[in-house]
GROMACS .gro file of C-alpha atoms in nm:
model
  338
    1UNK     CA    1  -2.699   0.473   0.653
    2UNK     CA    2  -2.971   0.316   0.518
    3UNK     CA    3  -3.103  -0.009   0.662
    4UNK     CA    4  -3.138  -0.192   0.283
    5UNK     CA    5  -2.782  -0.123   0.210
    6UNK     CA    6  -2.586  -0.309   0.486
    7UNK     CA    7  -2.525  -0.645   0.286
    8UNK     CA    8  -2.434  -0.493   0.051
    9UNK     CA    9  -2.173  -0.328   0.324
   10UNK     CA   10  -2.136  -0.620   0.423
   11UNK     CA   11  -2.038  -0.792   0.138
   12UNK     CA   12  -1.817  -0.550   0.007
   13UNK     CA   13  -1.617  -0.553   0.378
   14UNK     CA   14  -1.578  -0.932   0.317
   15UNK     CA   15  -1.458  -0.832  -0.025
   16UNK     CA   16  -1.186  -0.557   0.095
   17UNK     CA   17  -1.048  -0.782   0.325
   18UNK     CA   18  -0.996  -1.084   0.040
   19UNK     CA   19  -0.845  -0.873  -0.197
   20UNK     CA   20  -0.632  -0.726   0.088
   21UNK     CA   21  -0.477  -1.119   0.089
   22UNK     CA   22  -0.480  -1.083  -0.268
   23UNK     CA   23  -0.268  -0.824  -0.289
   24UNK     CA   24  -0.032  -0.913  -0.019
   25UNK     CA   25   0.023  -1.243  -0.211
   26UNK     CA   26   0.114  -1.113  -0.537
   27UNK     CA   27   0.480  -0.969  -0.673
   28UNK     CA   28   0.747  -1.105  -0.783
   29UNK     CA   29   0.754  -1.373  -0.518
   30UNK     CA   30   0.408  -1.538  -0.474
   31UNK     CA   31   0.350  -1.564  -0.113
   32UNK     CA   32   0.069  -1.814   0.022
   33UNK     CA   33  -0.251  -1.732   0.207
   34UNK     CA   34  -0.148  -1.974   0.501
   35UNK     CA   35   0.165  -1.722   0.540
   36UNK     CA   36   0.018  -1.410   0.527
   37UNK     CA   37  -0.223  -1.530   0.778
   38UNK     CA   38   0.029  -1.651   1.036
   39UNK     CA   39   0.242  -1.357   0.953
   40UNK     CA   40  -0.119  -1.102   1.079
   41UNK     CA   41  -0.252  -1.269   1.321
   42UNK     CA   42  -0.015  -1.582   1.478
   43UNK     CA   43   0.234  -1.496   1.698
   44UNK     CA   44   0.473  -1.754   1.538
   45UNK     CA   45   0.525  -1.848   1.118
   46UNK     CA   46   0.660  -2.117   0.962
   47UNK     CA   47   0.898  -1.847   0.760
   48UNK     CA   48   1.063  -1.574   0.886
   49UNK     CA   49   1.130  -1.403   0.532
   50UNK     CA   50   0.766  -1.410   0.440
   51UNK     CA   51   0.701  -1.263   0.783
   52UNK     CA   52   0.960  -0.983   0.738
   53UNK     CA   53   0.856  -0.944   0.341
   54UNK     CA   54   0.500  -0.914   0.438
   55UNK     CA   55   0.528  -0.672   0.763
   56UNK     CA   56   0.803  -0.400   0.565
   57UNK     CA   57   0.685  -0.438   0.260
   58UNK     CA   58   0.382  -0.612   0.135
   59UNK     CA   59   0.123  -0.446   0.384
   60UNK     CA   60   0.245  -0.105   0.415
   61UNK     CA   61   0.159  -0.083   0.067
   62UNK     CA   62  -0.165  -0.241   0.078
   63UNK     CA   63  -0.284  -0.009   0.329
   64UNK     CA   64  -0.143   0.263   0.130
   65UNK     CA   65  -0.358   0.152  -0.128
   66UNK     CA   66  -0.665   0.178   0.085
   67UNK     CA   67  -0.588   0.489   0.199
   68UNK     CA   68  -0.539   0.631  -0.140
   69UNK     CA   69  -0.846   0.484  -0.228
   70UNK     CA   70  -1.056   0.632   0.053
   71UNK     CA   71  -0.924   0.972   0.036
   72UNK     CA   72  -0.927   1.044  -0.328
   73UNK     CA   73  -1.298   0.817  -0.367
   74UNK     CA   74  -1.418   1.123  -0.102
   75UNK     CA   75  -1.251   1.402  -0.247
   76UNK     CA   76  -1.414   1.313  -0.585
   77UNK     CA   77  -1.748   1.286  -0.466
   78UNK     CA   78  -1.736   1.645  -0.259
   79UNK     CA   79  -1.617   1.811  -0.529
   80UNK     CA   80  -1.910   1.620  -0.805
   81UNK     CA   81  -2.156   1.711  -0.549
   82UNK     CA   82  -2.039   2.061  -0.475
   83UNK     CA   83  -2.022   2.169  -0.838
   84UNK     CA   84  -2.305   1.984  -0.957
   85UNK     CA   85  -2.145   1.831  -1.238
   86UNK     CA   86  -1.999   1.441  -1.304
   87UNK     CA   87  -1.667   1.551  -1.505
   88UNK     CA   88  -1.571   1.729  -1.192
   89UNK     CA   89  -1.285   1.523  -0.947
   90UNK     CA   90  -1.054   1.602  -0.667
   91UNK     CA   91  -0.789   1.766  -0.874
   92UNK     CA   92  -0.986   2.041  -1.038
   93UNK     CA   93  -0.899   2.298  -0.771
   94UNK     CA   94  -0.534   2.283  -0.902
   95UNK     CA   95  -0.436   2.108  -0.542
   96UNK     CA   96  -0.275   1.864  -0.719
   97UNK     CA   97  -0.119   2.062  -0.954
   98UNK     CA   98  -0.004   2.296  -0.704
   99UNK     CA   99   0.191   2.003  -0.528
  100UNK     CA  100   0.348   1.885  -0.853
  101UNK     CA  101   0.477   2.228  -0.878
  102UNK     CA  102   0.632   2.240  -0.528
  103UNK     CA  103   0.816   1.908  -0.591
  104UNK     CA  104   0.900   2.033  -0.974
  105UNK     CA  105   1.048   2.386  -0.809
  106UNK     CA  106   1.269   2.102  -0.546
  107UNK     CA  107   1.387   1.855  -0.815
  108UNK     CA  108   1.458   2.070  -1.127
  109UNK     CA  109   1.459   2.387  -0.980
  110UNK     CA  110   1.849   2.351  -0.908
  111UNK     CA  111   1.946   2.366  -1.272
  112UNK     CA  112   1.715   2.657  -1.336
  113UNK     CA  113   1.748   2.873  -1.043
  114UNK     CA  114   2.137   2.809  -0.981
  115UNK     CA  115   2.108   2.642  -0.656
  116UNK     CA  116   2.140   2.275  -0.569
  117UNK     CA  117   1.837   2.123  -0.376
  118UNK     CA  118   1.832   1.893  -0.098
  119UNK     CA  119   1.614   1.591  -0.098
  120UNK     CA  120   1.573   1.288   0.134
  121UNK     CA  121   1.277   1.132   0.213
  122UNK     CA  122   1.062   1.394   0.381
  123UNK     CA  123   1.179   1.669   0.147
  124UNK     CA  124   0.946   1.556  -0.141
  125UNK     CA  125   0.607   1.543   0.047
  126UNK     CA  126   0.705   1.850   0.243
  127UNK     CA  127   0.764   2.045  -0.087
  128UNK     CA  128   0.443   1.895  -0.220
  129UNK     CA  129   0.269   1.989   0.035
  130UNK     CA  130   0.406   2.302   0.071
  131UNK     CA  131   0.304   2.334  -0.325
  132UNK     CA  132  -0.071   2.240  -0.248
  133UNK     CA  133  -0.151   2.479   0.037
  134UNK     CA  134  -0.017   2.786  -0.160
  135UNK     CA  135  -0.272   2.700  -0.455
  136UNK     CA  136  -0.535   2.610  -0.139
  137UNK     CA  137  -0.483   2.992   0.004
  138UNK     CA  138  -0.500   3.139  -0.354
  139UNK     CA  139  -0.835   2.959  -0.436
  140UNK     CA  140  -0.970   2.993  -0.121
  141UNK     CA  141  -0.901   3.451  -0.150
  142UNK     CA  142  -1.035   3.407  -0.497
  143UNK     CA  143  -1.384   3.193  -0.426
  144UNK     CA  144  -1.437   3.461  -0.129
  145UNK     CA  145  -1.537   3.714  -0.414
  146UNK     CA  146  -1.712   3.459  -0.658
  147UNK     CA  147  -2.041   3.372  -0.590
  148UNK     CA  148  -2.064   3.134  -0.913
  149UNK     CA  149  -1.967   2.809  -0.800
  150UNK     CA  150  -1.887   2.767  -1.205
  151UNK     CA  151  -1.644   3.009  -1.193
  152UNK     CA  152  -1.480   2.893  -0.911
  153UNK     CA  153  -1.443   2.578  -1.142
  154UNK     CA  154  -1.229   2.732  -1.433
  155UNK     CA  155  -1.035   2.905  -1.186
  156UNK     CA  156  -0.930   2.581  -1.064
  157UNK     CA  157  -0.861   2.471  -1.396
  158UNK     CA  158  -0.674   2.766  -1.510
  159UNK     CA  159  -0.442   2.710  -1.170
  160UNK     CA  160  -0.390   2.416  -1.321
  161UNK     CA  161  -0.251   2.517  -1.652
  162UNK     CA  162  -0.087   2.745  -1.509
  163UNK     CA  163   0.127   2.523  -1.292
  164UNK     CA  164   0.178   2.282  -1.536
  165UNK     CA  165   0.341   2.590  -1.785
  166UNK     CA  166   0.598   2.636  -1.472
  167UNK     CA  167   0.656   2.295  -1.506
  168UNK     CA  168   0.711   2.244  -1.838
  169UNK     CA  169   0.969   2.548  -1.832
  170UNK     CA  170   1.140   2.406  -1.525
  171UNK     CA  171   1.176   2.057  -1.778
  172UNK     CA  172   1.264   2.247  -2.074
  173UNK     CA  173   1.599   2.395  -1.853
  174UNK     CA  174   1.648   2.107  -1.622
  175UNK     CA  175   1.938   1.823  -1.698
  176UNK     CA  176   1.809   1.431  -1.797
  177UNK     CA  177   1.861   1.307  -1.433
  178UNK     CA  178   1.627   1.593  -1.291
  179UNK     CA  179   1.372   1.524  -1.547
  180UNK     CA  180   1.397   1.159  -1.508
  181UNK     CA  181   1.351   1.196  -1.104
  182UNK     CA  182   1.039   1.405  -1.131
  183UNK     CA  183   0.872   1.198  -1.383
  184UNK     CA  184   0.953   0.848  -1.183
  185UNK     CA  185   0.770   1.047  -0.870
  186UNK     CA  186   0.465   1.190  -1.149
  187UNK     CA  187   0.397   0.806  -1.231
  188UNK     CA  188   0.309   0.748  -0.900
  189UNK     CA  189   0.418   0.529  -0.664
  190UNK     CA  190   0.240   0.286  -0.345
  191UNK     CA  191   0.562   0.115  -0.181
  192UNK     CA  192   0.763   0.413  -0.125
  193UNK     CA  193   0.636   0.443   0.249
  194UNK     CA  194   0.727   0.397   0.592
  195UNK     CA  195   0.505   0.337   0.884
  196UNK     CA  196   0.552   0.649   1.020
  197UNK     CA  197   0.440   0.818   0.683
  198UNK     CA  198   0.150   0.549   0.691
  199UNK     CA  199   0.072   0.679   1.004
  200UNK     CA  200   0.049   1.056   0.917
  201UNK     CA  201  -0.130   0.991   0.579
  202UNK     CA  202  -0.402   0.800   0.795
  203UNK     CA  203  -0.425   1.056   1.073
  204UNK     CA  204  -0.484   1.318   0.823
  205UNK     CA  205  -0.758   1.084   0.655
  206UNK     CA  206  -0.880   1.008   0.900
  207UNK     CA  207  -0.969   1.380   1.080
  208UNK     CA  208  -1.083   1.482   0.738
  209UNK     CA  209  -1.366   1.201   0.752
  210UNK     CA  210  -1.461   1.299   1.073
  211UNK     CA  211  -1.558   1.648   0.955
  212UNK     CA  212  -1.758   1.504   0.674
  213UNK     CA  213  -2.027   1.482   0.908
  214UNK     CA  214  -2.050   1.824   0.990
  215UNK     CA  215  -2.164   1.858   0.599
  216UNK     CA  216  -2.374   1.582   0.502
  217UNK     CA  217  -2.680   1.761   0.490
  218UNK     CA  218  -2.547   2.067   0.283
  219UNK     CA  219  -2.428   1.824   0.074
  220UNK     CA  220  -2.731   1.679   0.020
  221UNK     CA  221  -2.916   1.985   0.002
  222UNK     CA  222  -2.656   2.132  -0.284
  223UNK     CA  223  -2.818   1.820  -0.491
  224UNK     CA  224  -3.117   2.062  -0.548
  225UNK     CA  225  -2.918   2.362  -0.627
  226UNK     CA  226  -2.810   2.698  -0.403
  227UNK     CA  227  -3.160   2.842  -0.382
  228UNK     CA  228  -3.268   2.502  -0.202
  229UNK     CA  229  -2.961   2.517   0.035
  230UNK     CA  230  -3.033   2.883   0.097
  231UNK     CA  231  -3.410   2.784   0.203
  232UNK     CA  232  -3.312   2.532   0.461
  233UNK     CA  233  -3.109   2.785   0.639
  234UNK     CA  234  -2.742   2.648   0.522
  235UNK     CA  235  -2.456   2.888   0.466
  236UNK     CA  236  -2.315   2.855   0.105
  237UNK     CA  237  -1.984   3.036   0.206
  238UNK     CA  238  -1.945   2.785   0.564
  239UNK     CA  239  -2.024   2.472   0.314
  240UNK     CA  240  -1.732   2.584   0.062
  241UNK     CA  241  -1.474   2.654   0.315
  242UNK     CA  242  -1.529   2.315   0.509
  243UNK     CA  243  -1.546   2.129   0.155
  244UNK     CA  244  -1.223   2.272  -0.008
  245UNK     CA  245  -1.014   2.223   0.303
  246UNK     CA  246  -1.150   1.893   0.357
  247UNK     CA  247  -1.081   1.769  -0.059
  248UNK     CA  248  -0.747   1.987  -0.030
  249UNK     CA  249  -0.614   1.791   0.264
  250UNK     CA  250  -0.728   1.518   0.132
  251UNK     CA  251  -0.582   1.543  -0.234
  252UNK     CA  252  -0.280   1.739  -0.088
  253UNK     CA  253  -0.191   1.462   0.173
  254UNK     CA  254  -0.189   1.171  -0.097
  255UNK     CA  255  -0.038   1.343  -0.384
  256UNK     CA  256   0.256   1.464  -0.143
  257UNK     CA  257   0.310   1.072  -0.013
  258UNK     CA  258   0.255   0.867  -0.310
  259UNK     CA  259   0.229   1.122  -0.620
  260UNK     CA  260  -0.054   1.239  -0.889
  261UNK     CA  261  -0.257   0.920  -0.869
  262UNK     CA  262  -0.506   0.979  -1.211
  263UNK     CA  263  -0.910   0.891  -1.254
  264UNK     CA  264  -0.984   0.715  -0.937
  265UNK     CA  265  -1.141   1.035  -0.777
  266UNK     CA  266  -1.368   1.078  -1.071
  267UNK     CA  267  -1.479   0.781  -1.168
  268UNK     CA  268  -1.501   0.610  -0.789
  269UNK     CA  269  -1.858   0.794  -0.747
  270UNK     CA  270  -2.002   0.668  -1.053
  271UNK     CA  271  -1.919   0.347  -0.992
  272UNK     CA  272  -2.093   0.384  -0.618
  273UNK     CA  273  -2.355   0.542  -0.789
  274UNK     CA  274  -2.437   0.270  -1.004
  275UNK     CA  275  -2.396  -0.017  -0.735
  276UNK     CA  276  -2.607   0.149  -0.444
  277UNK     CA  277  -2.847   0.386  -0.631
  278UNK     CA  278  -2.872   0.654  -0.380
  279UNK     CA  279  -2.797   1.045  -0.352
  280UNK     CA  280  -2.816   1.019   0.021
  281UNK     CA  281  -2.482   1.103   0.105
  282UNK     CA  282  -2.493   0.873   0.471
  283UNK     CA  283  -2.491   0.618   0.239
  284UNK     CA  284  -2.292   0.769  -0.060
  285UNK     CA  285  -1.963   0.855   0.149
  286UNK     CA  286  -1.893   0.536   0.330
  287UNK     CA  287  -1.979   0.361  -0.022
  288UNK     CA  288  -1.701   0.541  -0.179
  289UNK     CA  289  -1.473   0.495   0.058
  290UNK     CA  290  -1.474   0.167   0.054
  291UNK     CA  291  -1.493   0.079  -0.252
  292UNK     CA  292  -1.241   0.342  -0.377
  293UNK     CA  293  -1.025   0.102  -0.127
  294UNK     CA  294  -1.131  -0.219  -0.352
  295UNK     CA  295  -1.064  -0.053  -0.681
  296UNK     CA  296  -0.669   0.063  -0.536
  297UNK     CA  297  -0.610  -0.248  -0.484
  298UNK     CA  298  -0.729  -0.395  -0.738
  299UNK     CA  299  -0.511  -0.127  -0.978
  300UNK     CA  300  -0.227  -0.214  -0.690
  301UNK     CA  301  -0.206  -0.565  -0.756
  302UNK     CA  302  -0.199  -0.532  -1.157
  303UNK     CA  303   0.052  -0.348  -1.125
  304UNK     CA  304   0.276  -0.664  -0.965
  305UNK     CA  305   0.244  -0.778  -1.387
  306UNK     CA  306   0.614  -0.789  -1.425
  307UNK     CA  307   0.741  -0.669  -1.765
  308UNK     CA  308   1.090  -0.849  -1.749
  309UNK     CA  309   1.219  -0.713  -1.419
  310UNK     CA  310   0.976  -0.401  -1.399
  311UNK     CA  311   0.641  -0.364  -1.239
  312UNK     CA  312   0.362  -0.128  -1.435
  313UNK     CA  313   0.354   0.218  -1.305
  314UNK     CA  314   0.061   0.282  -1.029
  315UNK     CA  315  -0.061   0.615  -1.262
  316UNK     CA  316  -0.052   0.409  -1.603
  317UNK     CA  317  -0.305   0.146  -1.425
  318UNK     CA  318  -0.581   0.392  -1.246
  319UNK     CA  319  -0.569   0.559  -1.584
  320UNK     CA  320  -0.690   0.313  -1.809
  321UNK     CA  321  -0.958   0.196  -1.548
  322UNK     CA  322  -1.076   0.531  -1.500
  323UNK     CA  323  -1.064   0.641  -1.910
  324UNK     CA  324  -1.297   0.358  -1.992
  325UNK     CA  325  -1.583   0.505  -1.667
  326UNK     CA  326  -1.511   0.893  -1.829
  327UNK     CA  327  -1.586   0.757  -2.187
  328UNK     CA  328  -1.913   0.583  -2.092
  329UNK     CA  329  -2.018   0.853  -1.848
  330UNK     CA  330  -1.998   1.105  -2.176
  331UNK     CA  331  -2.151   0.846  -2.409
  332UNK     CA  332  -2.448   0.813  -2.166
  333UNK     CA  333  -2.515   1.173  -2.117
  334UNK     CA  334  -2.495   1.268  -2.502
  335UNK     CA  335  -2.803   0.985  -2.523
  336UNK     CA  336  -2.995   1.155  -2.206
  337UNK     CA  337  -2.982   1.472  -2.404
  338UNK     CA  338  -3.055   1.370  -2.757
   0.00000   0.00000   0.00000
């Protein structure tokens, strides 16, 4: 990391860890700062229900919220960097689409395939995840005979469609309650975890960071196309492998615990992009990671806007933050090129 950019590090740490108090604050029942402070870090508070609302509730899903952030923020930028091209994000290797289908096949598959499905709370993210390695296994056979990194691209894609046909079948044949369950979980959701779950989404985050470094300078040799790579001695098919597992567990983990979360994973770089100004991805990764854990948040605590007694779905808010970032991002390309 470069020596220029650590106030703005710095700065943007100070910044996390406001809007974390920010967010714990907000809901339905306002709580203050003074609380949520004696409730972290005092070993005594002047409430006990703001204690136990804060410590089961309120800050399990704010560090969902940064782990969402940081994971799909990554994913995005391996996968821009790796195929060379903006409009590309963590869910264009079907991953996510793959783990929608494993949790469509659990909820709705009952009515359609005669049987009755068990769910509880581990069944769903299993199912996902079960979902998202399958599509992994078939994308990773496929790229092993594909040399065009393009290609690889619309495969992805076409996964995707695929999938989402299956899906669309399974909705067409499933009864109202199934259909209602599976679109509740597609909206996404931040304060369905557990500790435990917490736990296990961070592990899993957390590995797949450390193996980032074992890619940084691939990555930012792939800046300067294949032939470049090739010249500095990096292997193309060692620098795929490590980045698909690393965006699949990444993408596979969070849509399995908290759902299809939209945009964040594609517009997250950009943003970084335009604060730091850099390619250098020492600098690049730990950017988006953090500030993919701002802009959750942020989305996390808009969505406390109660609409009589309902709180704005997690999916409906990333979208139309991340619309607006795709919209520009086209608009300012079209005027590069004209």
């Amino acid at each position: 990391m470069q020596k220029k950019y650590y106030s703005s590090f710095i700065a943007l740490t100070l910044l996390l860890f406001a809007l974390i108090f920010i967010n714990i604050s907000s809901g339905s029942l306002t709580i203050p700062f003074k609380e949520i402070w004696n409730a972290l870090f005092s070993t005594t508070t002047t409430n006990e229900n703001y204690q136990y609302i804060i410590t089961n509730y309120r800050l399990p899903k704010s560090f969902t919220s940064i782990l969402t952030g940081i994971g799909l923020g990554i994913s995005g930028l391996l996968m821009q960097t790796y195929f060379r091209n903006p409009l590309a994000g963590p869910f264009v290797l079907g991953i996510s689409s793959g783990a929608s289908l494993g949790v469509a096949l659990l909820i709705m598959g009952g009515s359609f395939l005669g049987i009755l499905p068990y769910i509880n709370g581990l069944s769903i993210p299993i199912a996902s995840s079960l979902g998202a390695f399958l599509v992994l296994s078939i994308v990773m056979i496929t790229a092993r005979n594909i040399r065009n990194t393009m290609s690889i691209l619309i495969i992805g894609l076409m996964f995707g469609s695929f999938t989402s046909a299956i899906i669309s079948i399974l909705s067409y044949f499933s009864s109202a309650s199934e259909l209602q369950q599976y679109i509740f979980w597609s909206f996404g959701s931040l304060s369905n975890l557990q500790w435990n779950q917490i736990y296990l989404l961070g592990f899993v985050i957390t590995i797949s960071c450390i193996s980032l470094f074992t890619i940084i300078k691939p990555l930012d040799a792939l800046l300067l196309g294949e032939n470049y790579a090739k010249s500095l001695g990096i292997s193309l098919k060692k620098t795929q492998t490590v980045v698909f597992i690393i965006t699949s567990l990444l993408t596979g983990s969070i849509t399995a615990f908290v759902g299809p979360i939209a945009f964040i994973g594609l517009a997250i770089p950009h943003i970084t992009k335009l604060v730091f100004k850099t390619s250098n991805h020492k600098t690049l990764l730990p950017a988006v990671a953090i500030i993919g854990a701002i802009v959750m948040l942020v989305c996390d605590t808009l969505s406390h806007i109660s609409l009589g007694n309902k709180n704005l779905p997690i999916n409906a808010i990333t979208s139309l933050f991340g619309a607006p970032v795709v919209i520009w991002l086209l608009v300012s390309r079209s005027k590069k090129t004209t």
